């Protein structure tokens, strides 16, 4: 559960980052506003048309009596709308990122520069980046649709379908939502779709901690638009950790901290008692004590330099 809190922390840090950079917050709102209007229209249409859809799909229940007909079609109507809402939450991010690719690329690069002073670039033309983003979003959508069909079928299981299945659905939504958002930063680093999935599976709880709360608040109308810029910023911060960039920076900082005492504190150079103690040079008993050479111990004692009386005087021998 600790990793779940780490993922949630990145979501909060992203919102804090855009709150401190108001220009980028407003810049990141534009794609979300356009997509939000389109999706709200589609969900309203689904809400009012779900009854007709389930009636058309269940002609065999036309002759059923009450309450079985209403129970069956009411359950199906709820599941159809829930599936539509489930897909809307997942595809909203993909479509918004596709519509706002240039916007969110710039936002993600700004977050990178604020963290390390530089922003990795893919070096690909815009049309190529849009194509890769659309292709990867389709891959996510196919996976989500697969899980959605399984969960839709499991929704008919009594009790489990009303308790466990929705929880699993939010988990699936949160995981793939985290994948879509981190793809903005990881794609610029040349990380392919399968590699991104592997990175997120390796940190599954962190991905859920980031994506599940975001999925829940995205159910509130218009909140998704307001949180989208911060979600991209937080996903960029998490992508840096998934790619090992924050760990490398921490290791480099620790290495510099360990090297600093050796450079700054140099007692071996500054403290030189062997050079400073001049008496060792002046007092040379080892050189002076040369009793073997001409019996000159008197010359050994350097401190009495100038005391010439100690030098031997020539003696006059009597002649004849």
Coordinates of C-alpha atoms in Angstrom, one line a residue:
X1 CA 0.0 0.0 0.0
X2 CA 3.0 2.3 0.4
X3 CA 3.4 2.4 -3.4
X4 CA -0.2 3.3 -3.7
X5 CA 0.5 6.4 -1.7
X6 CA 3.5 7.2 -3.8
X7 CA 1.3 7.2 -6.9
X8 CA -1.3 9.4 -5.2
X9 CA 1.5 11.7 -4.1
X10 CA 2.6 12.3 -7.8
X11 CA -1.0 13.2 -8.6
X12 CA -1.0 15.8 -5.8
X13 CA 2.4 17.1 -6.9
X14 CA 1.2 17.6 -10.4
X15 CA -1.8 19.6 -9.3
X16 CA 0.5 21.7 -7.0
X17 CA 2.9 22.3 -9.9
X18 CA 0.3 23.7 -12.3
X19 CA -1.2 25.8 -9.4
X20 CA 2.2 27.4 -9.1
X21 CA 2.5 27.9 -12.9
X22 CA -0.8 29.6 -13.7
X23 CA 0.1 30.2 -17.4
X24 CA 0.5 26.4 -18.0
X25 CA -2.7 25.6 -16.1
X26 CA -4.7 27.8 -18.5
X27 CA -2.8 26.5 -21.5
X28 CA -3.6 23.0 -20.6
X29 CA -7.4 23.6 -20.1
X30 CA -8.1 24.2 -23.8
X31 CA -8.0 20.7 -25.2
X32 CA -10.0 19.3 -22.2
X33 CA -12.8 21.9 -22.7
X34 CA -13.3 20.9 -26.4
X35 CA -13.3 17.2 -25.6
X36 CA -15.6 17.7 -22.6
X37 CA -18.3 19.3 -24.6
X38 CA -18.2 16.4 -27.1
X39 CA -18.4 13.8 -24.5
X40 CA -21.2 15.4 -22.5
X41 CA -23.3 15.5 -25.6
X42 CA -22.6 11.8 -26.2
X43 CA -23.4 10.8 -22.6
X44 CA -26.6 12.7 -22.5
X45 CA -27.7 11.0 -25.7
X46 CA -26.8 7.6 -24.2
X47 CA -28.7 8.4 -21.0
X48 CA -32.0 9.2 -22.9
X49 CA -31.5 6.5 -25.5
X50 CA -30.5 3.6 -23.2
X51 CA -34.1 2.5 -22.6
X52 CA -34.8 2.2 -26.3
X53 CA -31.6 0.4 -26.9
X54 CA -32.3 -2.3 -24.2
X55 CA -35.9 -2.7 -25.5
X56 CA -34.6 -3.2 -29.0
X57 CA -32.0 -5.7 -27.8
X58 CA -34.4 -7.8 -25.7
X59 CA -37.5 -8.5 -27.9
X60 CA -37.9 -11.9 -26.2
X61 CA -39.0 -10.1 -23.0
X62 CA -41.9 -8.2 -24.6
X63 CA -44.4 -10.8 -23.3
X64 CA -42.9 -11.1 -19.8
X65 CA -45.0 -10.0 -16.9
X66 CA -44.1 -7.6 -14.1
X67 CA -41.7 -7.4 -12.4
X68 CA -39.4 -9.5 -14.5
X69 CA -39.5 -7.5 -17.7
X70 CA -38.8 -4.2 -15.8
X71 CA -36.1 -5.9 -13.7
X72 CA -34.3 -7.3 -16.8
X73 CA -34.4 -4.2 -18.9
X74 CA -33.7 -1.9 -16.0
X75 CA -30.6 -3.9 -15.1
X76 CA -29.5 -3.9 -18.8
X77 CA -30.1 -0.1 -19.1
X78 CA -27.9 0.5 -16.0
X79 CA -25.2 -1.7 -17.3
X80 CA -25.2 -0.1 -20.8
X81 CA -24.9 3.4 -19.3
X82 CA -22.2 2.2 -16.8
X83 CA -20.3 0.7 -19.7
X84 CA -20.6 3.9 -21.7
X85 CA -19.4 5.9 -18.7
X86 CA -16.6 3.4 -18.2
X87 CA -15.5 3.8 -21.8
X88 CA -15.9 7.6 -21.6
X89 CA -13.6 7.8 -18.7
X90 CA -10.9 5.8 -20.5
X91 CA -11.3 7.3 -23.9
X92 CA -11.6 10.9 -22.6
X93 CA -8.0 11.0 -21.7
X94 CA -6.9 9.4 -25.0
X95 CA -9.0 11.7 -27.1
X96 CA -8.0 14.8 -25.1
X97 CA -4.4 13.9 -25.4
X98 CA -4.8 13.4 -29.1
X99 CA -6.6 16.7 -29.6
X100 CA -4.2 18.5 -27.3
X101 CA -0.9 16.8 -28.3
X102 CA 1.0 20.0 -28.9
X103 CA -0.4 21.6 -25.7
X104 CA 0.5 18.7 -23.4
X105 CA 3.9 18.1 -25.0
X106 CA 4.8 21.6 -24.1
X107 CA 3.4 21.3 -20.6
X108 CA 5.3 18.0 -20.0
X109 CA 8.6 19.6 -21.3
X110 CA 8.1 22.5 -19.0
X111 CA 7.8 20.1 -16.0
X112 CA 11.0 18.3 -17.1
X113 CA 12.9 21.5 -17.3
X114 CA 11.8 22.6 -13.9
X115 CA 13.1 19.3 -12.5
X116 CA 16.4 18.8 -14.3
X117 CA 17.0 21.9 -16.5
X118 CA 16.5 19.9 -19.7
X119 CA 13.7 18.2 -21.5
X120 CA 14.2 15.0 -23.7
X121 CA 12.8 15.3 -27.2
X122 CA 11.7 12.5 -29.5
X123 CA 13.1 14.3 -32.6
X124 CA 10.0 13.1 -34.6
X125 CA 7.8 15.4 -36.7
X126 CA 4.4 16.4 -35.2
X127 CA 2.5 14.2 -37.7
X128 CA 4.5 11.2 -36.7
X129 CA 4.0 11.8 -33.0
X130 CA 0.2 12.1 -33.6
X131 CA 0.2 8.9 -35.5
X132 CA 2.0 7.0 -32.7
X133 CA -0.2 8.5 -30.1
X134 CA -3.4 7.5 -32.0
X135 CA -2.1 4.0 -32.6
X136 CA -1.2 3.5 -29.0
X137 CA -4.5 4.9 -27.8
X138 CA -6.2 2.4 -30.0
X139 CA -4.3 -0.4 -28.4
X140 CA -5.3 0.8 -25.0
X141 CA -8.9 1.1 -26.2
X142 CA -9.0 -2.5 -27.5
X143 CA -7.6 -3.8 -24.2
X144 CA -10.1 -1.7 -22.2
X145 CA -13.0 -2.9 -24.4
X146 CA -11.9 -6.5 -23.8
X147 CA -11.9 -6.0 -20.1
X148 CA -15.1 -4.1 -20.3
X149 CA -16.9 -6.9 -22.1
X150 CA -15.7 -9.4 -19.4
X151 CA -16.8 -7.1 -16.6
X152 CA -20.1 -6.5 -18.3
X153 CA -20.8 -10.2 -18.4
X154 CA -19.7 -10.6 -14.8
X155 CA -22.1 -7.9 -13.8
X156 CA -24.9 -10.4 -14.1
X157 CA -23.5 -12.5 -11.2
X158 CA -25.6 -11.8 -8.1
X159 CA -23.9 -9.7 -5.4
X160 CA -20.5 -10.0 -7.0
X161 CA -21.7 -8.1 -10.1
X162 CA -22.8 -5.2 -7.9
X163 CA -19.8 -5.1 -5.6
X164 CA -16.5 -6.7 -6.8
X165 CA -17.0 -6.1 -10.5
X166 CA -17.3 -2.2 -10.2
X167 CA -14.2 -2.2 -8.0
X168 CA -12.2 -4.2 -10.6
X169 CA -13.6 -1.9 -13.3
X170 CA -12.2 1.2 -11.5
X171 CA -8.9 -0.6 -11.1
X172 CA -8.7 -1.4 -14.8
X173 CA -9.7 2.2 -15.6
X174 CA -7.1 3.7 -13.3
X175 CA -4.2 1.5 -14.6
X176 CA -4.8 2.4 -18.3
X177 CA -5.5 6.0 -17.4
X178 CA -2.1 6.1 -15.8
X179 CA -0.6 4.6 -19.0
X180 CA -2.2 7.2 -21.2
X181 CA -1.0 10.1 -19.1
X182 CA 2.6 8.8 -18.6
X183 CA 2.8 8.1 -22.3
X184 CA 3.1 11.9 -23.0
X185 CA 6.5 12.0 -21.2
X186 CA 7.7 8.4 -22.0
X187 CA 7.0 8.7 -25.7
X188 CA 9.3 11.7 -25.9
X189 CA 12.0 9.4 -24.3
X190 CA 11.5 6.8 -27.0
X191 CA 9.8 4.3 -24.7
X192 CA 7.6 2.0 -26.7
X193 CA 4.0 0.9 -25.8
X194 CA 5.0 -2.5 -24.5
X195 CA 7.9 -1.1 -22.5
X196 CA 5.5 1.4 -20.9
X197 CA 3.1 -1.4 -19.9
X198 CA 6.0 -3.3 -18.4
X199 CA 7.2 -0.3 -16.4
X200 CA 3.7 0.2 -15.0
X201 CA 3.2 -3.5 -14.2
X202 CA 6.4 -3.4 -12.3
X203 CA 4.9 -0.5 -10.2
X204 CA 1.3 -1.6 -10.4
X205 CA 0.2 -0.1 -7.0
X206 CA 1.8 3.2 -7.9
X207 CA -0.1 3.2 -11.2
X208 CA -3.3 2.5 -9.4
X209 CA -2.6 5.1 -6.7
X210 CA -2.2 7.6 -9.5
X211 CA -5.0 6.5 -11.8
X212 CA -7.9 5.2 -9.6
X213 CA -8.4 8.5 -7.7
X214 CA -8.3 10.3 -10.9
X215 CA -10.8 8.0 -12.4
X216 CA -13.2 8.6 -9.5
X217 CA -13.0 12.4 -9.7
X218 CA -13.3 12.3 -13.5
X219 CA -16.8 11.0 -13.0
X220 CA -17.8 14.5 -11.7
X221 CA -18.7 16.7 -14.7
X222 CA -16.2 19.4 -15.6
X223 CA -13.7 18.2 -12.9
X224 CA -11.8 16.2 -15.5
X225 CA -11.1 19.3 -17.5
X226 CA -9.8 21.2 -14.4
X227 CA -7.6 18.4 -13.3
X228 CA -6.2 17.4 -16.7
X229 CA -3.2 19.9 -16.7
X230 CA -2.2 18.8 -13.3
X231 CA -2.6 15.1 -14.2
X232 CA -0.2 15.5 -17.2
X233 CA 2.3 17.3 -14.9
X234 CA 2.0 14.6 -12.2
X235 CA 2.3 11.8 -14.8
X236 CA 5.5 13.5 -16.1
X237 CA 7.0 13.4 -12.6
X238 CA 6.0 9.8 -12.2
X239 CA 7.4 8.9 -15.7
X240 CA 10.7 10.3 -14.6
X241 CA 10.8 7.9 -11.7
X242 CA 9.6 5.0 -13.8
X243 CA 12.4 5.7 -16.2
X244 CA 15.0 5.8 -13.4
X245 CA 15.9 9.5 -13.8
X246 CA 15.2 10.6 -10.3
X247 CA 17.2 7.7 -8.9
X248 CA 20.2 8.6 -11.1
X249 CA 20.0 12.2 -9.9
X250 CA 19.8 11.1 -6.3
X251 CA 22.8 8.8 -6.7
X252 CA 24.8 11.5 -8.4
X253 CA 24.0 13.9 -5.5
X254 CA 25.0 11.4 -2.9
X255 CA 28.3 10.7 -4.7
X256 CA 29.1 14.4 -4.8
X257 CA 28.3 14.6 -1.0
X258 CA 30.7 11.8 -0.3
X259 CA 33.4 13.4 -2.4
X260 CA 33.1 16.8 -0.9
X261 CA 34.8 16.2 2.4
X262 CA 37.9 14.8 0.6
X263 CA 38.1 18.0 -1.5
X264 CA 37.3 20.6 1.1
X265 CA 39.0 19.1 4.2
X266 CA 42.6 18.5 3.4
X267 CA 44.5 18.1 6.7
X268 CA 47.3 16.2 4.9
X269 CA 48.2 19.3 2.9
X270 CA 47.5 22.1 5.4
X271 CA 48.9 20.4 8.5
X272 CA 52.6 19.8 7.7
X273 CA 54.4 19.4 11.0
X274 CA 57.3 17.7 9.3
X275 CA 58.0 20.8 7.2
X276 CA 57.1 23.4 9.8
X277 CA 59.3 22.1 12.6
X278 CA 62.5 23.8 11.6
X279 CA 64.4 22.5 14.7
X280 CA 64.5 19.1 13.0
X281 CA 66.6 20.7 10.2
X282 CA 68.8 22.8 12.5
X283 CA 69.6 20.1 15.0
X284 CA 71.7 17.6 13.0
X285 CA 73.2 15.2 15.5
X286 CA 73.1 12.4 13.0
X287 CA 75.5 14.4 10.7
X288 CA 77.6 15.8 13.4
X289 CA 78.3 12.7 15.4
X290 CA 81.1 11.5 13.4
X291 CA 83.6 10.3 15.9
X292 CA 85.1 8.0 13.3
X293 CA 86.2 11.0 11.2
X294 CA 89.0 12.8 12.8
X295 CA 87.6 13.0 16.3
X296 CA 85.5 16.0 15.6
X297 CA 82.7 15.8 18.1
X298 CA 83.2 19.5 18.9
X299 CA 82.0 20.4 15.4
X300 CA 78.9 18.4 16.0
X301 CA 77.2 20.8 18.3
X302 CA 75.7 23.3 15.9
X303 CA 74.0 25.4 18.6
X304 CA 77.4 26.8 19.8
X305 CA 78.3 28.2 16.5
X306 CA 80.8 31.0 17.0
X307 CA 82.3 29.6 20.2
X308 CA 85.6 29.2 18.6
X309 CA 87.4 28.3 21.9
X310 CA 86.3 24.8 21.4
X311 CA 88.3 24.5 18.3
X312 CA 91.7 22.9 18.8
X313 CA 94.7 25.2 18.9
X314 CA 97.9 24.3 17.3
X315 CA 100.6 23.5 19.8
X316 CA 104.2 24.7 19.4
X317 CA 106.6 21.8 20.1
X318 CA 109.9 22.7 21.5
X319 CA 112.6 22.7 19.0
X320 CA 115.9 21.2 19.6

